[in-house]
mmCIF file of C-alpha atoms in Angstrom:
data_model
loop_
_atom_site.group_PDB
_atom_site.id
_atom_site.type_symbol
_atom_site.label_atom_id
_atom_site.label_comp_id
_atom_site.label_asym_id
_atom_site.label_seq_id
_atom_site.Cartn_x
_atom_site.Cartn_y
_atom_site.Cartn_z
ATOM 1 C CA UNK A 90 -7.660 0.539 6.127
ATOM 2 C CA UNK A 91 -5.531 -2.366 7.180
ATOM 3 C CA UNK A 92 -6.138 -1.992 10.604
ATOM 4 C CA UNK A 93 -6.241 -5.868 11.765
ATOM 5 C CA UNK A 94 -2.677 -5.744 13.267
ATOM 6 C CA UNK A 95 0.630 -4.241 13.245
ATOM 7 C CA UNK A 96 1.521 -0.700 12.431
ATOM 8 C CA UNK A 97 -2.279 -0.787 11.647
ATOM 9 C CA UNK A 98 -3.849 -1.456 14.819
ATOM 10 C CA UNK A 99 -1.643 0.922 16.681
ATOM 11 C CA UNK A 100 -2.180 3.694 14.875
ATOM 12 C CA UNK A 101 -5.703 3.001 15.638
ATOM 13 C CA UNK A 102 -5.076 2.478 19.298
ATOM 14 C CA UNK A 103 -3.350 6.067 19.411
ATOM 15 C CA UNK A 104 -5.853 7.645 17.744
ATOM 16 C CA UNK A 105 -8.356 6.337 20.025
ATOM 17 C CA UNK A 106 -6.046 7.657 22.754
ATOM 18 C CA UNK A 107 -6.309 11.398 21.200
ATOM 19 C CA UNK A 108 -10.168 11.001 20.900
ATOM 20 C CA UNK A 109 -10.547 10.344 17.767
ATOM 21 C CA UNK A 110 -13.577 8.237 16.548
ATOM 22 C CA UNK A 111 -12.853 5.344 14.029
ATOM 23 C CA UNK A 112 -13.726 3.085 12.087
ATOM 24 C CA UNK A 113 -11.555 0.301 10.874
ATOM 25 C CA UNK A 114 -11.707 -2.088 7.985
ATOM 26 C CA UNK A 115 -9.129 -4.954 7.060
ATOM 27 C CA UNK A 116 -9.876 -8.667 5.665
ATOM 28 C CA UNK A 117 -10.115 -10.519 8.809
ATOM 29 C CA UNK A 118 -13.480 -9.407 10.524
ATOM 30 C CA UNK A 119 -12.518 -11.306 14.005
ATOM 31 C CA UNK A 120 -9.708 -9.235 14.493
ATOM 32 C CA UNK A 121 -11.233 -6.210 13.712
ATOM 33 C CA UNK A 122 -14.107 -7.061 16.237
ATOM 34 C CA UNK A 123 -11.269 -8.033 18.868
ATOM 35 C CA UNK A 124 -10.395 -4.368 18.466
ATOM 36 C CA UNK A 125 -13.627 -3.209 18.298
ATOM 37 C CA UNK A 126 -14.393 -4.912 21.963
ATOM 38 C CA UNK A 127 -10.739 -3.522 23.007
ATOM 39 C CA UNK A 128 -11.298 0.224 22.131
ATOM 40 C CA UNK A 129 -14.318 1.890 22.803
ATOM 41 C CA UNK A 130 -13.950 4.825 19.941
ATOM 42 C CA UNK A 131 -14.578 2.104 17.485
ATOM 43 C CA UNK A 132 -17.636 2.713 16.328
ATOM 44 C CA UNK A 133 -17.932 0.527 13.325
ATOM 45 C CA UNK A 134 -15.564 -2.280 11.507
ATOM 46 C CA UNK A 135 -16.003 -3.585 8.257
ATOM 47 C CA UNK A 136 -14.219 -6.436 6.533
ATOM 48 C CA UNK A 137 -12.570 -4.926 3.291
ATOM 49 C CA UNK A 138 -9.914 -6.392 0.750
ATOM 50 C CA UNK A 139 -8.416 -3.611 -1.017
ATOM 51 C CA UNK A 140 -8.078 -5.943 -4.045
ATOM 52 C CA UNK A 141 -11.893 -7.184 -4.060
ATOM 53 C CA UNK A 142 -13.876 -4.488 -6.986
ATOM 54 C CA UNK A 143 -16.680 -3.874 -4.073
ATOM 55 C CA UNK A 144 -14.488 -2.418 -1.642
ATOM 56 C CA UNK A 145 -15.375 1.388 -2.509
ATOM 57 C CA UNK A 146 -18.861 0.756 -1.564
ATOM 58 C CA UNK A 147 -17.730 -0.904 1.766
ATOM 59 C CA UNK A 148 -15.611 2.262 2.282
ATOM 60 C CA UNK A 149 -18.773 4.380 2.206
ATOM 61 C CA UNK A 150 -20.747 1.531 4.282
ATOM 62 C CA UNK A 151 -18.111 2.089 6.871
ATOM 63 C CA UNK A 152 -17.868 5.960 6.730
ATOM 64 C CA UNK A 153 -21.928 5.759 7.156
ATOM 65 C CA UNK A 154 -21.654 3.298 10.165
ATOM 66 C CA UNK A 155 -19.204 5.289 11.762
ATOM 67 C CA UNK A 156 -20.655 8.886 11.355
ATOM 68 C CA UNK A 157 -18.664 10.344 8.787
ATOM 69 C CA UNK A 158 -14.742 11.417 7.545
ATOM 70 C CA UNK A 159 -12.354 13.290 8.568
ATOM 71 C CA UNK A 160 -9.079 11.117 8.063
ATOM 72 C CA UNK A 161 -8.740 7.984 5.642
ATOM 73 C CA UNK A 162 -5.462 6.272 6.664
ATOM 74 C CA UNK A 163 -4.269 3.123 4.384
ATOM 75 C CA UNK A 164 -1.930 0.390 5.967
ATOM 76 C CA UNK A 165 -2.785 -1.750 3.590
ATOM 77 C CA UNK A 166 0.209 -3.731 1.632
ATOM 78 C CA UNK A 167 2.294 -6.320 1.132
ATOM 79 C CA UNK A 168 5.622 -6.798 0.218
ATOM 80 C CA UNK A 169 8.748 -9.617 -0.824
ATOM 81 C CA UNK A 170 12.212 -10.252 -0.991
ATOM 82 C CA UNK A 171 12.189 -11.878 -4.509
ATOM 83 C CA UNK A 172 15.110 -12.181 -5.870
ATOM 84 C CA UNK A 173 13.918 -15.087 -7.641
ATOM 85 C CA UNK A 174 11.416 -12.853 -9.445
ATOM 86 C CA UNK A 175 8.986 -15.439 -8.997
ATOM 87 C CA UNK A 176 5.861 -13.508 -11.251
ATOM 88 C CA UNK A 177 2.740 -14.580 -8.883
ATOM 89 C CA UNK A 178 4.607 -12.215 -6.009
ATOM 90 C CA UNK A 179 5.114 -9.986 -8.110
ATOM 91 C CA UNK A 180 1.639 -9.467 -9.188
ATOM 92 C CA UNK A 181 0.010 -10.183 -6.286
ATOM 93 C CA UNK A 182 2.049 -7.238 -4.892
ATOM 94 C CA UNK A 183 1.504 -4.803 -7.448
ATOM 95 C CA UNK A 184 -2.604 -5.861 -7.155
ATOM 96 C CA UNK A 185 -2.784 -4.950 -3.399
ATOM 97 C CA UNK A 186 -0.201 -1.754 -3.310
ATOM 98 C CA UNK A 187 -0.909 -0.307 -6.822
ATOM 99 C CA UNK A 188 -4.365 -1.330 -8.227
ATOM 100 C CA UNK A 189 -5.703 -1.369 -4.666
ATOM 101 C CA UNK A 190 -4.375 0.603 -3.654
ATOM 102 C CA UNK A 191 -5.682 3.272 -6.372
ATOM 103 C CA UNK A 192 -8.961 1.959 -5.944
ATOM 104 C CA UNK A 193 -8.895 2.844 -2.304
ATOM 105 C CA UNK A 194 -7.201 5.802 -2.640
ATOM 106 C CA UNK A 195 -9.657 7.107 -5.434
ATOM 107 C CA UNK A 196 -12.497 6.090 -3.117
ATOM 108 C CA UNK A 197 -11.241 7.918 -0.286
ATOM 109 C CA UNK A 198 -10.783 11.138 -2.678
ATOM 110 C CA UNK A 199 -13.659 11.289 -3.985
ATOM 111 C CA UNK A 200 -16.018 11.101 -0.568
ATOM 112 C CA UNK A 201 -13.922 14.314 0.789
ATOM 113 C CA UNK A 202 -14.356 16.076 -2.621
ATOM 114 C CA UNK A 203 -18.042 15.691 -2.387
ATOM 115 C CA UNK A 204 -17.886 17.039 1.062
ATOM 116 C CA UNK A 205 -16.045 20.645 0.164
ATOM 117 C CA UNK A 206 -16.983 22.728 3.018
ATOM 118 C CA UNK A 207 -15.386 20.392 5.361
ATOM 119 C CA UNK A 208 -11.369 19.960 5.776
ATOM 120 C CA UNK A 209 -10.207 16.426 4.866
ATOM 121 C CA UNK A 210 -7.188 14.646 5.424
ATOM 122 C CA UNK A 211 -5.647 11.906 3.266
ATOM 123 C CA UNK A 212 -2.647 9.823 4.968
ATOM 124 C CA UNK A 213 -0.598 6.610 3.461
ATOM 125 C CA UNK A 214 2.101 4.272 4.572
ATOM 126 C CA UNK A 215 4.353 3.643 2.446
ATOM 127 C CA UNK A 216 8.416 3.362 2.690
ATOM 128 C CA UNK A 217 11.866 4.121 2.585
ATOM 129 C CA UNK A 218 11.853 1.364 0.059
ATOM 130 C CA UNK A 219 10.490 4.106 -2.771
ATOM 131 C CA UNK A 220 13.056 5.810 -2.205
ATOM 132 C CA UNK A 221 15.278 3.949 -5.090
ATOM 133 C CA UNK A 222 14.504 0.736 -6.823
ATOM 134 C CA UNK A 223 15.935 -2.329 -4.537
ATOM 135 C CA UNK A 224 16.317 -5.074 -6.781
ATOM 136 C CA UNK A 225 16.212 -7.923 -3.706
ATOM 137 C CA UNK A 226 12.135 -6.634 -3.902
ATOM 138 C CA UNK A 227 11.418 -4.992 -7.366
ATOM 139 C CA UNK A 228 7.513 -4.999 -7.268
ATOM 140 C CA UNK A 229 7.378 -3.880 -3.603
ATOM 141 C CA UNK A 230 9.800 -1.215 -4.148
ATOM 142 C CA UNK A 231 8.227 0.186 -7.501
ATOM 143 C CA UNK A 232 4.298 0.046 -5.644
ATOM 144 C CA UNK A 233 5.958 2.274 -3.204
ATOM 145 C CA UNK A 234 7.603 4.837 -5.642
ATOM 146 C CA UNK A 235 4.331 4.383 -7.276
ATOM 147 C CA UNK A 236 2.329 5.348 -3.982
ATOM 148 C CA UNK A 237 4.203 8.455 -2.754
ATOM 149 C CA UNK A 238 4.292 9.968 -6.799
ATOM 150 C CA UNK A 239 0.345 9.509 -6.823
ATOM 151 C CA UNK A 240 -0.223 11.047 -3.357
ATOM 152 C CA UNK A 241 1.754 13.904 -4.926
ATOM 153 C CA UNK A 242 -0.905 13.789 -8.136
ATOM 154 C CA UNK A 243 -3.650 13.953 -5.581
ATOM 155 C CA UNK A 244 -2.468 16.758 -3.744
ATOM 156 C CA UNK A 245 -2.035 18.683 -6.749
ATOM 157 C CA UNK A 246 -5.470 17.801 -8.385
ATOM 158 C CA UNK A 247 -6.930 18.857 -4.512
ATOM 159 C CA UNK A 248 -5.267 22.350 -5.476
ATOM 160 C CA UNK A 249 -6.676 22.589 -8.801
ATOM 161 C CA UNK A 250 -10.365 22.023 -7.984
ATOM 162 C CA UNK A 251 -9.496 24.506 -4.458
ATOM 163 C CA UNK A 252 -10.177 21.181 -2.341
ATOM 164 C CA UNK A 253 -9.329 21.569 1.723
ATOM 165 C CA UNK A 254 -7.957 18.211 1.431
ATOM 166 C CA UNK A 255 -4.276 17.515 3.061
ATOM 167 C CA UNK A 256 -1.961 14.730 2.580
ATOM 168 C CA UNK A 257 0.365 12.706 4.583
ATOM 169 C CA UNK A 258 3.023 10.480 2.843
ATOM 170 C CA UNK A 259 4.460 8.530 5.767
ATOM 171 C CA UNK A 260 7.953 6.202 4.695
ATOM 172 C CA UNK A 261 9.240 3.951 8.178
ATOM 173 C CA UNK A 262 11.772 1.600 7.196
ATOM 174 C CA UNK A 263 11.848 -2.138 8.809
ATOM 175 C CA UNK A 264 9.383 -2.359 11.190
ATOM 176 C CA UNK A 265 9.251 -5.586 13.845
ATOM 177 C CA UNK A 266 5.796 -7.095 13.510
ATOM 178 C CA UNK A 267 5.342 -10.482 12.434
ATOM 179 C CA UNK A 268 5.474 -10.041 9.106
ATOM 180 C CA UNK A 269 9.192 -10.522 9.622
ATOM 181 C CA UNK A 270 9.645 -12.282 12.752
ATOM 182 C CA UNK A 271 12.105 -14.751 12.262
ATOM 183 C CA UNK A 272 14.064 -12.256 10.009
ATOM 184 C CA UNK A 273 17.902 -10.496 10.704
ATOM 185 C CA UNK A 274 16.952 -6.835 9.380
ATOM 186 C CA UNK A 275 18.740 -4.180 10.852
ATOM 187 C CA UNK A 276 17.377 -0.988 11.953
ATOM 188 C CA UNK A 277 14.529 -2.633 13.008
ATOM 189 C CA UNK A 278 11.614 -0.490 15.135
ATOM 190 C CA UNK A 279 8.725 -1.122 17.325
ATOM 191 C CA UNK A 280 5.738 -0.630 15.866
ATOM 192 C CA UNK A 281 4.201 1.057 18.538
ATOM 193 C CA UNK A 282 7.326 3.362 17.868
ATOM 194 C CA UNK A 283 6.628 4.055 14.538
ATOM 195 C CA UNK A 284 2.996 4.434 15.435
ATOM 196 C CA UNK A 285 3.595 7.229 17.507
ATOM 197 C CA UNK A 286 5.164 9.095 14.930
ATOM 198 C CA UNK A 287 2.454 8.023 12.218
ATOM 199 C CA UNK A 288 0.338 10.222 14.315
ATOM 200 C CA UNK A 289 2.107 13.218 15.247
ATOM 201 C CA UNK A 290 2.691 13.675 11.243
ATOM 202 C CA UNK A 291 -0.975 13.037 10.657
ATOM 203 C CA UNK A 292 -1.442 15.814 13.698
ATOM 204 C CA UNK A 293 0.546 18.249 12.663
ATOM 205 C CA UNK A 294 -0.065 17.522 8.698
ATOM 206 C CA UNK A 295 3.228 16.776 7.671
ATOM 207 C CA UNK A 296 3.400 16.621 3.922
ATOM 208 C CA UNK A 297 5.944 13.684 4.511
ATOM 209 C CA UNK A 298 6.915 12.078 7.524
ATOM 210 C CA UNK A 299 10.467 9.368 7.144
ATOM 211 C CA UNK A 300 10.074 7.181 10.341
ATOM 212 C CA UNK A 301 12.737 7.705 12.326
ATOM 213 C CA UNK A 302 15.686 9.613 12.229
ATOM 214 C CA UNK A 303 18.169 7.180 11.342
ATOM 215 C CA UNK A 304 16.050 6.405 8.285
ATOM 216 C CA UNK A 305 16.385 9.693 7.551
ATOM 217 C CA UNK A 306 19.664 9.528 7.319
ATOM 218 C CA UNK A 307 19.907 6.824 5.602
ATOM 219 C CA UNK A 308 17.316 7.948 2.672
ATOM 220 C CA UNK A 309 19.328 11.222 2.577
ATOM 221 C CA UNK A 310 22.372 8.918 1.820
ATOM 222 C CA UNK A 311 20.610 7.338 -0.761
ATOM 223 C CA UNK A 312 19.442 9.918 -3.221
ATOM 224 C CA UNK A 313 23.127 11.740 -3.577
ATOM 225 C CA UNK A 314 24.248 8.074 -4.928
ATOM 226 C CA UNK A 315 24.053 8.257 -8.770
ATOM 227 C CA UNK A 316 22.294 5.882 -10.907
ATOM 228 C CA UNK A 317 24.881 3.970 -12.677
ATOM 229 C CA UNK A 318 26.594 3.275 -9.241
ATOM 230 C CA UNK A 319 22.891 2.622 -7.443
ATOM 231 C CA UNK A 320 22.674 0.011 -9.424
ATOM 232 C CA UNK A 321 26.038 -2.180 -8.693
ATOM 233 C CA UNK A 322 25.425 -1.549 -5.128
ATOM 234 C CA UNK A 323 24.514 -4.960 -3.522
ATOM 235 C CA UNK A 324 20.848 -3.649 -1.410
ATOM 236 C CA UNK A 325 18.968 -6.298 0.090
ATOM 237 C CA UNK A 326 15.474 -5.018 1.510
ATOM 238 C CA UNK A 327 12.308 -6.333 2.752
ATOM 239 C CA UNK A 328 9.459 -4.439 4.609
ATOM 240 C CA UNK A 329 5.985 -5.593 4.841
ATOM 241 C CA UNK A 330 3.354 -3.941 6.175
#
């Protein structure tokens, strides 16, 4: 989901590269069919907005077309610096990384619950940017916090109704697609890059995977930083996917 460019398509372009069989969805159908003429593993596309109400049932359109599920991976987000707080970012953030987000999610759930004898696998991008609230991009910040806590739900609901369901919570930092061409963030890395290790976590079911290593340290950083000081520190962030 999401797989019309960036971190999207080249996780889908690796995969492909492993064997895997996919099928890819995203809102703008002539990319997806670019892909679908560029990588023979595609064996169906469908043109999904994770914030339209009728996206579940285009979910299980493209699990039919393609043959089944083994692996739902969501790309799908945006994100802004807005430290004007301007509200219509805001929500449309919060609609595409936390109500569809949920919707998607929920979707994706519920087709490898009803499939029980068979091992599923649930992985999402989200970010470094959960990792404390950034007030340079408050809604895209909180979605993410918001993404990687209900992952964590989900995994523990699998384990309650004895589900073989995994789940992958994968956090890069700033990643160079266009998105933010044009823009001075630091750190930043390829997306192939960060593709790469998108799917040796989904490979080797990592519960969470922090893209890369200096991110790593970086979140580590983060967390031993109290509260009260967090939040005089001067953090400017913006990541879209």
């Amino acid at each position: 989901m999401g797989a019309t460019s960036g971190i999207g398509k080249e996780v889908a372009k690796q995969l492909a590269a492993r064997g895997w069989q996919l099928g890819l969805a995203g809102r703008r159908i002539g990319l997806l069919e670019q892909s679908r003429q560029e990588i023979p593993q595609v064996k169906a596309v469908k043109q999904i907005d994770v914030t339209d109400r009728d996206a579940p049932r285009l979910l299980d359109e493209l699990i039919t077309e393609t043959g089944g599920m083994d692996l739902y991976f969501h790309s799908s987000g945006i994100g802004y610096q807005n430290v004007e707080l301007d509200v219509e970012k805001e929500l449309a953030t919060i609609n595409t990384n936390g109500m569809g987000f949920t919707r998607m999610l929920t979707a994706a759930f519920r087709h490898l619950a009803g499939h029980p004898g068979k091992h599923g696998q649930i992985a999402v991008i989200s970010s470094i940017a959960g990792t404390k609230g950034l007030g340079a991009a408050p809604a895209y910040s909180s979605s993410k916090r918001f993404q990687s806590h209900y992952l964590e739900c989900l995994e523990q609901l699998a384990r309650i109704r004895r589900l073989p369901v995994s789940f992958t919570d994968i956090r890069p930092g700033f990643v160079d697609t266009d998105l933010i061409k044009g823009s001075r963030y630091p750190l930043r890395l390829k997306a192939e890059d960060v593709a790469r290790h998108i799917v040796r976590a989904i490979e080797r079911k990592r519960r969470v995977a922090v893209v890369d290593w200096r991110y790593r340290m970086l979140v580590f950083f983060w967390k031993l930083v109290p509260g009260r000081l967090w939040v005089r520190l001067k953090v400017a962030s913006r990541h879209e996917i």
